[in-house]
Coordinates of C-alpha atoms in Angstrom, one line a residue:
Chain A
M141 CA 158.7 161.9 84.9
T142 CA 159.8 162.5 88.7
H143 CA 158.9 159.2 90.1
R144 CA 159.7 156.4 87.7
T145 CA 159.5 153.3 89.7
A146 CA 162.1 151.2 87.4
P147 CA 163.9 152.4 84.7
A148 CA 163.5 150.9 81.4
P149 CA 166.7 148.5 80.3
A150 CA 168.5 149.8 77.3
D151 CA 167.8 146.7 75.1
P152 CA 165.0 144.8 76.2
G153 CA 165.3 142.7 73.3
F154 CA 162.1 143.5 71.2
G155 CA 163.9 146.8 69.8
A156 CA 162.4 149.4 71.7
A157 CA 162.2 152.9 69.9
A158 CA 163.2 155.8 72.1
P159 CA 160.0 157.4 73.7
G160 CA 158.5 160.4 71.8
S161 CA 156.6 163.3 72.7
L162 CA 152.6 164.0 72.1
R163 CA 151.1 167.4 71.4
A164 CA 147.6 168.3 70.4
E165 CA 146.7 171.8 69.8
G166 CA 142.8 172.9 70.0
L167 CA 142.0 169.5 69.3
G168 CA 138.1 169.0 68.3
Y169 CA 136.2 166.3 67.1
R170 CA 132.6 166.6 65.8
L171 CA 130.3 163.8 64.9
P172 CA 128.9 164.0 61.5
P173 CA 125.6 165.7 61.0
P174 CA 122.7 163.1 62.1
G175 CA 120.1 164.8 59.4
R176 CA 120.0 167.9 57.2
G177 CA 120.3 171.1 59.0
R178 CA 121.3 169.3 62.3
A179 CA 125.0 170.0 63.4
G180 CA 126.6 166.7 64.9
A181 CA 127.5 166.5 68.8
L182 CA 130.8 168.1 69.6
L183 CA 132.6 165.1 71.3
L184 CA 136.1 166.9 71.8
D185 CA 136.3 170.8 72.0
G186 CA 139.5 172.7 71.8
V187 CA 141.5 170.2 73.9
D188 CA 145.2 171.3 74.6
L189 CA 147.5 168.3 75.8
E190 CA 151.1 168.0 76.0
V191 CA 153.2 165.0 76.8
A192 CA 156.8 164.8 77.2
P193 CA 159.0 161.9 76.1
G194 CA 159.2 159.1 78.7
E195 CA 156.1 160.2 80.8
T196 CA 152.8 158.2 82.0
V197 CA 150.1 160.8 81.5
G198 CA 146.4 160.0 82.6
V199 CA 143.4 161.2 81.4
V200 CA 140.3 161.2 83.7
G201 CA 136.8 162.4 83.6
P202 CA 133.1 161.2 83.8
N203 CA 131.4 159.2 81.0
G204 CA 130.7 160.7 77.9
S205 CA 133.3 163.4 78.6
G206 CA 135.4 162.5 75.4
K207 CA 138.4 160.4 77.1
T208 CA 138.1 157.7 74.3
T209 CA 137.5 160.1 71.8
L210 CA 140.4 161.8 72.7
L211 CA 142.5 158.5 72.7
R212 CA 141.0 157.4 69.4
C213 CA 142.2 160.6 67.6
V214 CA 145.8 160.1 69.1
Y215 CA 145.8 156.2 67.7
G216 CA 144.0 157.0 64.6
T217 CA 140.9 155.4 64.3
L218 CA 139.3 158.8 64.2
T219 CA 140.4 161.8 62.3
A220 CA 140.1 165.0 64.6
T221 CA 137.8 167.6 62.8
S222 CA 139.9 170.6 64.1
G223 CA 143.1 171.6 65.3
R224 CA 146.6 169.9 65.0
L225 CA 147.9 166.7 66.6
L226 CA 151.7 166.5 66.9
L227 CA 153.2 162.7 67.3
D228 CA 157.0 162.7 68.1
G229 CA 157.0 166.2 66.2
Q230 CA 155.3 165.2 63.2
D231 CA 151.5 166.6 62.3
A232 CA 149.3 163.6 62.3
A233 CA 147.2 164.6 59.4
G234 CA 150.2 164.1 57.1
L235 CA 150.9 160.9 58.2
T236 CA 149.5 157.2 56.5
A237 CA 148.0 154.8 58.7
K238 CA 151.3 152.6 58.6
E239 CA 153.6 155.9 59.4
R240 CA 151.3 156.6 62.3
A241 CA 151.6 153.1 63.5
R242 CA 155.4 153.0 63.7
L243 CA 154.9 156.1 66.1
V244 CA 151.5 155.2 68.0
A245 CA 150.6 151.8 69.4
A246 CA 147.5 151.2 71.0
V247 CA 145.4 148.5 73.1
P248 CA 142.0 149.3 72.0
Q249 CA 139.0 148.3 73.7
D250 CA 137.2 146.1 71.2
A251 CA 140.6 143.7 70.8
T252 CA 139.6 140.4 71.2
G253 CA 140.6 137.3 69.3
A254 CA 139.0 135.6 66.3
F255 CA 139.1 132.3 64.3
G256 CA 141.4 130.7 67.3
L257 CA 144.4 133.1 66.4
T258 CA 147.3 132.2 69.1
V259 CA 148.8 134.9 71.3
R260 CA 152.1 134.1 69.4
E261 CA 150.4 135.2 65.8
T262 CA 148.8 138.1 67.6
V263 CA 151.9 139.6 68.8
A264 CA 153.6 139.0 65.5
M265 CA 151.0 141.2 63.9
G266 CA 153.0 144.2 65.7
H267 CA 155.5 143.9 63.0
S268 CA 153.1 144.9 60.3
P269 CA 153.8 148.4 60.3
H270 CA 157.3 147.9 59.6
K271 CA 156.8 145.5 56.8
R272 CA 155.8 145.7 53.2
F273 CA 152.6 143.6 53.1
W274 CA 153.9 140.4 51.3
E275 CA 157.0 140.2 53.8
G276 CA 157.0 137.2 55.8
D277 CA 158.4 137.3 59.5
T278 CA 162.0 136.2 60.0
A279 CA 164.0 134.4 62.8
E280 CA 164.9 137.8 64.3
D281 CA 161.1 138.9 64.2
A282 CA 160.2 135.9 66.1
A283 CA 162.5 136.5 68.8
Q284 CA 161.5 140.0 69.3
C285 CA 157.9 138.4 70.1
R286 CA 159.3 136.3 72.3
A287 CA 161.2 139.0 74.2
A288 CA 158.1 141.0 74.1
L289 CA 155.8 138.5 75.7
E290 CA 158.5 137.8 78.5
R291 CA 158.5 141.4 79.3
V292 CA 154.9 141.4 80.0
G293 CA 155.1 138.3 81.9
A294 CA 153.3 136.0 79.2
A295 CA 155.9 134.0 77.4
H296 CA 154.0 130.8 78.6
L297 CA 150.9 132.1 77.1
A298 CA 152.4 131.9 73.3
D299 CA 150.6 128.8 72.1
R300 CA 147.1 129.6 73.6
R301 CA 144.3 130.9 71.7
L302 CA 143.8 134.8 72.2
D303 CA 139.8 134.2 72.9
E304 CA 140.7 131.5 75.6
L305 CA 142.4 134.0 77.7
S306 CA 141.5 135.7 80.9
G307 CA 141.1 139.6 80.4
G308 CA 144.2 140.2 82.4
E309 CA 146.3 137.6 80.1
R310 CA 144.5 138.9 76.9
Q311 CA 145.8 142.8 78.0
R312 CA 149.5 141.4 78.3
A313 CA 149.1 139.6 75.0
L314 CA 147.8 142.8 73.6
I315 CA 150.6 144.9 75.0
A316 CA 153.3 142.7 74.0
R317 CA 152.0 143.3 70.5
A318 CA 152.1 147.0 71.1
L319 CA 155.7 146.5 72.2
V320 CA 156.6 144.6 69.1
Q321 CA 155.1 147.5 67.2
R322 CA 158.3 149.4 68.5
P323 CA 155.8 152.5 69.1
R324 CA 157.3 155.8 70.6
I325 CA 153.9 156.6 72.1
L326 CA 151.6 154.2 73.6
A327 CA 147.9 154.9 74.0
L328 CA 145.9 152.7 76.6
D329 CA 141.8 152.8 76.7
E330 CA 140.9 151.7 80.2
P331 CA 143.4 148.8 80.6
T332 CA 142.3 148.0 83.8
N333 CA 138.7 147.2 82.9
H334 CA 137.3 143.9 84.1
L335 CA 140.5 143.0 85.6
D336 CA 140.9 142.0 89.6
I337 CA 142.8 144.3 91.6
R338 CA 146.2 142.3 91.2
Y339 CA 146.1 142.6 87.3
Q340 CA 145.0 146.1 87.7
L341 CA 148.1 147.3 89.6
D342 CA 149.9 144.8 87.5
I343 CA 149.1 146.2 84.2
L344 CA 149.5 149.8 85.3
H345 CA 153.0 149.2 86.9
L346 CA 153.9 147.4 83.4
A347 CA 152.8 150.4 81.6
R348 CA 154.9 153.0 83.4
T349 CA 158.1 151.0 83.2
L350 CA 158.0 150.3 79.7
P351 CA 159.7 152.2 76.8
P352 CA 157.3 154.3 75.5
T353 CA 155.8 157.5 76.3
V354 CA 152.3 156.5 77.9
L355 CA 149.0 158.4 77.4
V356 CA 146.3 156.3 79.5
V357 CA 142.3 156.7 80.0
L358 CA 141.7 155.7 83.5
H359 CA 138.3 155.6 85.4
D360 CA 139.7 154.7 88.8
L361 CA 141.0 158.1 90.1
N362 CA 143.5 156.5 92.9
L363 CA 145.2 154.2 90.2
A364 CA 145.5 157.4 88.3
A365 CA 147.0 159.2 91.3
A366 CA 149.3 156.4 92.2
Y367 CA 150.7 155.7 88.4
C368 CA 150.3 158.5 86.4
D369 CA 153.3 161.6 86.4
R370 CA 150.2 164.0 85.3
L371 CA 146.6 164.0 84.8
Y372 CA 144.2 165.7 82.1
V373 CA 140.8 166.0 83.5
L374 CA 138.1 166.2 80.7
A375 CA 134.6 167.3 80.9
A376 CA 132.2 167.8 78.0
G377 CA 134.8 167.4 75.7
R378 CA 137.3 170.2 77.3
V379 CA 140.3 170.2 79.5
V380 CA 138.8 171.3 83.1
A381 CA 142.3 170.9 84.9
T382 CA 145.8 169.8 84.6
G383 CA 148.8 168.9 86.7
T384 CA 150.2 166.6 89.1
P385 CA 147.8 164.4 90.4
A386 CA 148.4 166.4 93.7
E387 CA 147.6 169.4 92.0
V388 CA 144.5 168.1 90.2
L389 CA 143.0 165.8 92.4
T390 CA 141.0 168.3 95.0
E391 CA 137.6 167.8 96.7
E392 CA 136.3 171.0 95.0
L393 CA 137.3 169.7 91.3
L394 CA 135.8 166.4 91.8
H395 CA 132.7 167.7 93.1
D396 CA 132.4 170.0 90.2
V397 CA 133.3 167.4 87.5
Y398 CA 131.9 164.4 88.7
G399 CA 129.3 166.0 91.4
V400 CA 130.4 163.8 94.1
H401 CA 131.6 164.5 97.7
T402 CA 135.4 163.1 98.3
R403 CA 137.8 163.3 101.2
I404 CA 141.1 163.4 100.1
G405 CA 144.5 162.6 102.1
P406 CA 147.8 161.5 101.6
H407 CA 148.2 157.9 100.6
P408 CA 149.7 156.2 103.8
V409 CA 152.6 154.4 101.8
T410 CA 153.1 156.5 98.5
G411 CA 152.1 159.9 100.0
R412 CA 150.1 160.4 96.6
P413 CA 146.5 161.6 96.8
N414 CA 144.3 159.1 98.4
V415 CA 140.4 159.7 97.4
V416 CA 137.7 158.3 99.5
Y417 CA 133.9 158.8 98.3
V418 CA 131.6 159.9 100.8
P419 CA 128.0 158.4 100.4
E420 CA 125.2 160.7 99.5
Chain B
M280 CA 160.4 142.8 85.4
V281 CA 156.8 141.7 85.8
T282 CA 156.4 137.8 86.9
A283 CA 154.3 135.4 85.3
L284 CA 151.1 135.1 86.9
A285 CA 150.6 131.3 87.8
D286 CA 146.9 131.2 87.4
T287 CA 146.7 129.4 84.2
P288 CA 145.0 125.7 85.1
A289 CA 147.2 123.0 84.2
A290 CA 144.6 121.4 82.2
L291 CA 144.8 124.3 79.7
K292 CA 147.7 122.9 77.9
P293 CA 149.2 124.7 74.9
R294 CA 147.5 123.5 71.8
R295 CA 149.6 121.5 69.3
R296 CA 148.6 121.4 65.9
A297 CA 148.5 117.2 65.1
L298 CA 150.3 117.5 61.7
P299 CA 153.4 119.5 60.6
Y300 CA 152.1 122.2 57.7
P301 CA 154.1 120.2 54.8
A302 CA 152.7 117.2 55.9
V303 CA 149.3 118.7 55.5
L304 CA 149.9 119.8 52.4
T305 CA 151.5 116.8 51.1
L306 CA 148.4 114.7 52.4
L307 CA 145.7 117.2 51.0
T308 CA 147.5 116.9 47.4
G309 CA 147.9 113.0 47.7
L310 CA 144.2 113.1 48.3
L311 CA 143.1 115.5 45.5
L312 CA 145.0 113.3 42.7
L313 CA 143.3 110.0 44.4
A314 CA 140.1 111.6 44.3
A315 CA 140.8 113.1 40.7
L316 CA 141.7 109.7 39.5
A317 CA 138.8 108.3 40.8
G318 CA 136.7 110.9 39.2
L319 CA 138.3 110.0 35.9
A320 CA 137.6 106.2 36.3
L321 CA 134.0 106.2 38.1
G322 CA 130.9 107.3 36.0
S323 CA 128.2 105.8 33.7
V324 CA 131.4 103.6 32.1
R325 CA 133.8 102.7 34.3
V326 CA 137.6 102.7 33.2
P327 CA 140.0 101.0 35.2
P328 CA 142.6 103.2 36.8
G329 CA 145.6 101.6 34.5
E330 CA 143.6 102.5 31.3
V331 CA 142.7 105.9 32.9
L332 CA 146.6 106.7 32.9
A333 CA 147.3 104.9 29.6
A334 CA 144.6 107.3 28.2
L335 CA 146.2 110.2 30.2
T336 CA 149.4 109.6 29.1
G337 CA 148.6 108.4 25.8
S338 CA 151.1 105.6 26.2
E339 CA 148.7 103.0 24.4
P340 CA 145.6 103.8 22.5
T341 CA 142.4 102.9 24.1
P342 CA 138.7 103.5 22.9
L343 CA 137.6 105.5 26.1
A344 CA 140.4 108.0 25.6
P345 CA 137.7 110.6 24.1
V346 CA 135.7 109.9 27.0
I347 CA 138.5 110.8 29.5
W348 CA 140.1 113.5 27.8
N349 CA 136.8 115.4 26.5
V350 CA 134.1 114.8 29.1
R351 CA 135.7 113.7 32.4
L352 CA 139.3 115.5 32.9
P353 CA 137.7 119.0 32.1
R354 CA 134.8 118.3 34.4
V355 CA 137.4 117.0 37.1
L356 CA 139.5 120.2 36.4
L357 CA 136.5 122.4 36.7
A358 CA 135.8 120.8 40.1
V359 CA 139.3 121.5 41.3
V360 CA 139.1 125.2 40.1
V361 CA 135.6 126.0 41.4
G362 CA 135.9 124.2 44.6
G363 CA 139.4 125.7 45.3
G364 CA 137.9 129.1 44.1
L365 CA 134.8 129.1 46.3
A366 CA 136.9 127.9 49.5
V367 CA 139.2 130.6 49.1
A368 CA 136.6 133.1 48.6
G369 CA 135.1 132.0 51.6
T370 CA 138.1 132.3 53.6
V371 CA 138.3 136.0 52.4
L372 CA 134.8 136.9 53.0
Q373 CA 134.9 135.2 56.6
A374 CA 138.3 137.6 57.3
L375 CA 136.2 140.6 55.9
V376 CA 133.1 140.4 58.0
R377 CA 135.4 138.9 61.1
N378 CA 132.7 136.2 61.0
P379 CA 133.0 132.3 60.4
L380 CA 129.3 132.1 59.1
A381 CA 130.1 134.0 56.1
D382 CA 130.4 132.3 52.7
P383 CA 130.0 133.4 49.0
F384 CA 126.5 131.6 49.1
L385 CA 125.0 132.6 52.3
L386 CA 126.1 136.4 51.6
G387 CA 124.1 136.8 48.7
A388 CA 127.5 136.6 46.0
S389 CA 126.6 133.5 44.5
S390 CA 122.9 134.3 44.1
G391 CA 123.7 137.8 42.9
A392 CA 126.2 136.2 40.3
S393 CA 123.5 133.6 39.1
T394 CA 121.1 136.6 38.6
G395 CA 123.4 138.5 36.6
A396 CA 124.2 135.4 34.3
V397 CA 120.2 134.6 33.9
L398 CA 119.5 138.2 33.4
V399 CA 122.1 138.1 30.3
I400 CA 120.5 135.1 28.9
V401 CA 117.0 136.1 28.9
A402 CA 118.1 139.1 27.3
G403 CA 119.6 137.1 24.5
V404 CA 123.3 137.8 24.6
G405 CA 124.1 134.7 26.5
T406 CA 125.2 132.9 23.5
G407 CA 128.3 133.5 21.0
L408 CA 131.6 135.6 21.5
L409 CA 129.7 138.3 23.4
G410 CA 128.0 135.7 25.8
T411 CA 131.6 134.4 26.7
V412 CA 132.4 138.0 27.7
A413 CA 128.8 139.1 29.1
L414 CA 128.2 135.9 31.3
P415 CA 131.1 136.4 33.5
V416 CA 131.2 140.2 33.7
A417 CA 127.4 140.4 34.6
A418 CA 127.9 137.5 37.4
F419 CA 130.8 139.5 38.9
A420 CA 128.5 142.7 38.6
G421 CA 125.8 140.7 40.1
S422 CA 128.2 139.2 43.2
M423 CA 129.7 142.6 43.6
G424 CA 126.1 144.1 43.8
A425 CA 124.4 141.6 46.2
L426 CA 127.7 141.6 48.7
V427 CA 127.8 145.7 48.9
V428 CA 124.1 145.5 50.0
V429 CA 124.4 142.9 52.4
Y430 CA 127.3 144.1 54.2
A431 CA 125.9 147.7 54.0
M432 CA 122.9 146.5 55.7
A433 CA 124.8 144.1 58.1
R434 CA 127.1 146.9 59.3
R435 CA 125.4 149.9 61.0
G436 CA 127.1 152.1 63.2
G437 CA 130.2 150.3 63.0
T438 CA 129.4 147.4 64.4
M439 CA 128.1 144.0 62.7
T440 CA 126.4 141.3 64.6
T441 CA 126.1 137.3 63.1
G442 CA 122.2 138.0 63.0
R443 CA 122.0 141.1 61.3
L444 CA 124.6 139.6 58.5
I445 CA 122.8 136.6 58.0
L446 CA 119.3 138.2 58.0
A447 CA 120.6 140.6 55.3
G448 CA 122.2 137.5 53.3
V449 CA 119.0 135.6 53.4
A450 CA 117.0 138.9 52.5
V451 CA 119.1 139.4 49.5
Q452 CA 119.1 135.9 48.4
Y453 CA 115.3 135.9 48.3
I454 CA 115.0 139.3 46.3
L455 CA 117.4 137.6 43.8
S456 CA 115.8 134.3 43.6
A457 CA 112.6 136.1 43.0
L458 CA 114.1 137.9 40.0
T459 CA 115.3 134.9 38.4
S460 CA 112.1 133.2 38.9
L461 CA 110.7 136.1 37.2
A462 CA 113.1 136.1 34.4
L463 CA 111.9 132.3 34.0
V464 CA 108.3 133.2 33.9
L465 CA 108.4 136.0 31.7
S466 CA 110.9 134.3 29.1
T467 CA 109.2 132.0 26.5
E468 CA 112.0 130.1 25.3
A469 CA 112.3 126.6 27.2
E470 CA 115.9 126.6 26.8
H471 CA 116.1 129.5 29.0
A472 CA 114.3 127.4 31.7
R473 CA 116.9 124.7 31.6
A474 CA 119.5 127.2 31.6
I475 CA 118.1 129.3 34.4
L476 CA 117.8 125.9 36.6
F477 CA 121.4 125.4 36.3
W478 CA 122.6 128.4 37.5
T479 CA 120.2 128.2 40.5
L480 CA 121.2 124.6 41.5
G481 CA 124.6 124.6 40.2
G482 CA 126.4 121.6 38.3
L483 CA 129.5 121.1 36.7
G484 CA 127.9 119.5 33.8
G485 CA 128.8 122.1 31.7
A486 CA 132.5 121.7 31.6
R487 CA 134.6 122.1 28.6
W488 CA 138.0 122.6 28.1
D489 CA 137.4 126.3 26.6
S490 CA 135.3 127.1 29.7
L491 CA 138.2 126.1 31.9
F492 CA 140.6 129.1 31.0
L493 CA 139.1 132.0 32.5
P494 CA 138.0 130.4 35.7
A495 CA 141.5 128.7 36.3
A496 CA 143.0 132.1 35.0
V497 CA 141.2 134.2 38.0
L498 CA 141.7 131.5 40.4
I499 CA 145.2 131.5 40.2
A500 CA 145.7 135.2 39.9
G501 CA 143.5 135.7 42.5
T502 CA 144.6 133.0 45.2
G503 CA 148.2 134.4 44.4
L504 CA 147.2 137.9 45.0
L505 CA 145.5 137.2 48.1
L506 CA 148.5 134.9 49.2
A507 CA 150.5 138.2 48.8
L508 CA 147.9 140.4 51.3
S509 CA 148.0 137.3 53.9
R510 CA 149.4 140.0 56.5
P511 CA 146.6 142.6 56.1
L512 CA 144.1 139.6 55.7
D513 CA 145.4 138.8 59.2
L514 CA 145.2 142.0 60.6
L515 CA 141.6 142.2 59.8
L516 CA 141.1 139.5 62.7
A517 CA 142.5 142.0 65.0
G518 CA 139.4 144.1 64.5
E519 CA 138.4 147.2 62.9
E520 CA 140.2 149.3 65.7
G521 CA 143.2 146.7 66.2
A522 CA 143.7 146.6 62.3
T523 CA 143.8 150.3 62.1
V524 CA 146.2 150.7 65.0
L525 CA 148.5 148.3 63.4
G526 CA 148.8 150.4 60.3
L527 CA 146.2 149.1 58.1
D528 CA 144.0 151.5 56.0
T529 CA 140.7 149.3 56.6
H530 CA 138.4 151.3 54.1
R531 CA 140.6 150.8 51.6
F532 CA 141.9 147.5 51.8
R533 CA 138.5 145.9 52.7
A534 CA 137.1 147.5 49.4
G535 CA 139.8 145.9 47.4
A536 CA 139.2 142.5 49.1
F537 CA 135.7 142.7 48.4
V538 CA 136.0 143.3 44.8
L539 CA 138.8 140.5 44.5
A540 CA 136.2 138.1 46.2
S541 CA 133.3 139.2 44.2
L542 CA 135.5 138.7 41.2
V543 CA 136.6 135.4 42.0
T544 CA 133.2 134.3 43.0
G545 CA 131.5 135.7 39.6
V546 CA 133.5 134.1 37.2
L547 CA 133.3 130.7 38.9
V548 CA 129.6 131.0 39.4
A549 CA 129.3 132.1 35.4
V550 CA 130.8 128.4 34.7
S551 CA 129.4 126.4 37.5
G552 CA 126.0 127.8 39.1
A553 CA 125.8 128.8 42.2
I554 CA 127.3 125.8 44.5
G555 CA 126.9 126.5 48.0
F556 CA 128.5 126.1 51.5
I557 CA 132.0 125.0 50.4
G558 CA 133.2 128.3 51.2
L559 CA 131.8 128.0 54.8
M560 CA 133.1 124.6 55.4
V561 CA 136.4 123.9 54.0
P562 CA 137.9 127.3 55.7
H563 CA 136.3 126.1 59.0
A564 CA 138.2 123.0 58.5
A565 CA 141.3 124.1 57.4
R566 CA 141.5 126.3 60.5
L567 CA 141.5 123.6 62.6
L568 CA 144.3 122.0 60.7
V569 CA 146.6 124.6 60.3
G570 CA 145.4 127.9 62.5
A571 CA 144.3 131.1 61.4
G572 CA 147.0 132.8 59.8
H573 CA 146.3 133.4 55.9
R574 CA 149.5 132.8 54.8
R575 CA 149.4 129.1 55.7
L576 CA 145.6 129.0 55.5
L577 CA 145.0 129.9 52.1
P578 CA 146.9 127.1 50.3
V579 CA 145.2 124.5 52.5
T580 CA 141.7 126.1 51.8
A581 CA 142.4 126.1 48.0
L582 CA 143.7 122.2 48.4
G583 CA 140.5 121.0 50.3
G584 CA 138.0 123.1 48.4
A585 CA 139.2 121.4 45.3
L586 CA 139.1 117.9 46.8
F587 CA 135.6 118.5 48.5
L588 CA 134.1 119.3 45.1
V589 CA 135.7 116.6 43.2
V590 CA 134.7 114.2 45.8
A591 CA 131.1 115.6 45.8
D592 CA 130.9 115.9 41.9
L593 CA 132.0 112.0 42.1
V594 CA 129.0 111.3 44.6
A595 CA 126.8 113.4 42.6
R596 CA 127.3 111.5 39.3
T597 CA 127.4 107.9 40.7
V598 CA 125.2 107.6 43.8
A599 CA 122.0 107.9 41.4
A600 CA 123.3 106.6 38.3
P601 CA 122.4 107.0 35.7
E602 CA 120.5 109.9 36.9
E603 CA 123.1 112.6 37.5
I604 CA 122.1 115.0 40.8
P605 CA 123.2 118.5 40.8
V606 CA 126.3 118.8 42.6
G607 CA 124.7 121.8 44.3
V608 CA 122.4 119.6 46.1
I609 CA 125.0 117.3 47.4
T610 CA 127.1 120.5 49.1
A611 CA 123.7 121.7 50.5
L612 CA 122.7 118.5 51.9
T613 CA 126.1 118.3 53.6
G614 CA 126.8 122.1 54.3
G615 CA 123.5 123.2 55.5
P616 CA 123.6 120.8 58.8
F617 CA 127.2 122.3 59.3
F618 CA 125.8 125.6 59.0
L619 CA 123.2 124.9 61.7
W620 CA 125.8 123.4 63.7
L621 CA 128.1 126.3 63.4
L622 CA 125.1 128.7 64.3
R623 CA 124.7 126.8 67.5
R624 CA 127.9 126.8 68.6
S625 CA 128.0 130.6 67.9
S626 CA 124.6 131.3 70.0
R627 CA 126.4 130.0 72.7
G628 CA 129.2 132.5 72.1
E629 CA 132.3 130.6 71.2
G630 CA 134.7 132.3 68.9
V631 CA 132.2 133.5 66.3
T632 CA 131.7 137.3 66.6
G633 CA 135.1 137.1 68.6

């Protein structure tokens, strides 16, 4: 909240909704039991999380710490088995898939193209939660798609097939789809995965300057420090630390959570924490 | 604002579709009418096109009018209905499993329907009023059952691979054809053997006016409904997570669409037998013409499937005249190599699993 680099324009042309809040109270997720008399693994354990409208909040943690599970609970492909999730003040348990999709948009990890769907067709899918299923797209819808593609710098890709794009181009197209959804909250699961460094910086800069509130799972701690207002650190399905990057990213915590030795100093340009890893 | 990154090679020009959409529809309709006319004119007896039109309009009496009206016209119309319907069912199944290698035949739905129909015949209720109800119902149940088994086998732990899908389809087909053979061996009536062969190979020889209405009604209603559902069908192409995130209740929608695809397949197979590969080839070709969006795709697949089967049936009737080749042989001879070509392409990782 304190260091937004560029304020979002009032009307960017894709009908953006006001950013929303996100709140998890003791959120838990347990896998279904694998056999009789055996309990399923507990992937999320009493997670409390609070994101204010307009914030960009990062979720970091080691592999298997529950980051993606948490995000899936937020965007609805998993249903939490305990606790409560409030999306812009509404209990997620009482929402239909469509109602939820009007509040939360996401770029899931498995999102690739199929059957030669073009970028334009893919972005237009973002209108779906606002339509009856038999309704077609209007000229205004098409204009919103163009505006969203322009916003993410992908207008020139509109006629290309999604499955032909490079990783960075595809992320942009899918973020444009999420924008057309007019969400209050945007959930991103490692949006920088497989991207070269230029695209990594570019996508995260884009994410934090977009209208919706952003909850983003990141592996790279320096990127998380540079682009997030606040961080949640997960380990074994629990929140072990939360606060601004400067409060959270300490040498002791990274040793406890990841088991690695680091030196952390201020970034020479931004002044935010800069993590340097010390080889064993 | 983020500037566009200029890393797109100039060689990768945006794809332009060769023909505008109305032109594609007009062209296919024209070709279908021509093929239908040829289907009415050619056969054991050749009828000049002028006389065909005269017989159809009834403008002047011709001795061949009964042949045209009672034999060839129902047969051509059945080819239109079955071809269109199987192509539409194939399109929907491909979207449901998100894989262009799906087809009612390959996923076992057609074999399931055949087995259902054969069991009804062997049980001795295949004739009369009961038969007209029992056959399509058993075929529907058979195709539904086969699809559910194949889908459940192919999809474990939330992911589905092409290999598992095809293997499951092949295994289910084997089991079903073994059941059909068993019924054939155990049955004492010679008439059953002929009927069973018909359902296994597929053919349009049984076309009669009164066997046309149910499949035509199911096709029109089914295609209309699917056209209305083209938005959620498109969403399935975004992947399981993608579709959910975009507000689709994927479990409910998938279940409904499977029932619809089985219904269309079952009713069609009940009148025409298991004609394979139409639902594989036609959607693929149609996507190349008009893209993957179902609102544009479904009408084109329906027309294309109808055109393909009318032509295939014409070939089946004329190429070895006076002998008639089962039309399922023609579609398998063209569709089989096409399938192998698609499989080769998919093993190179191009646009199949997506």
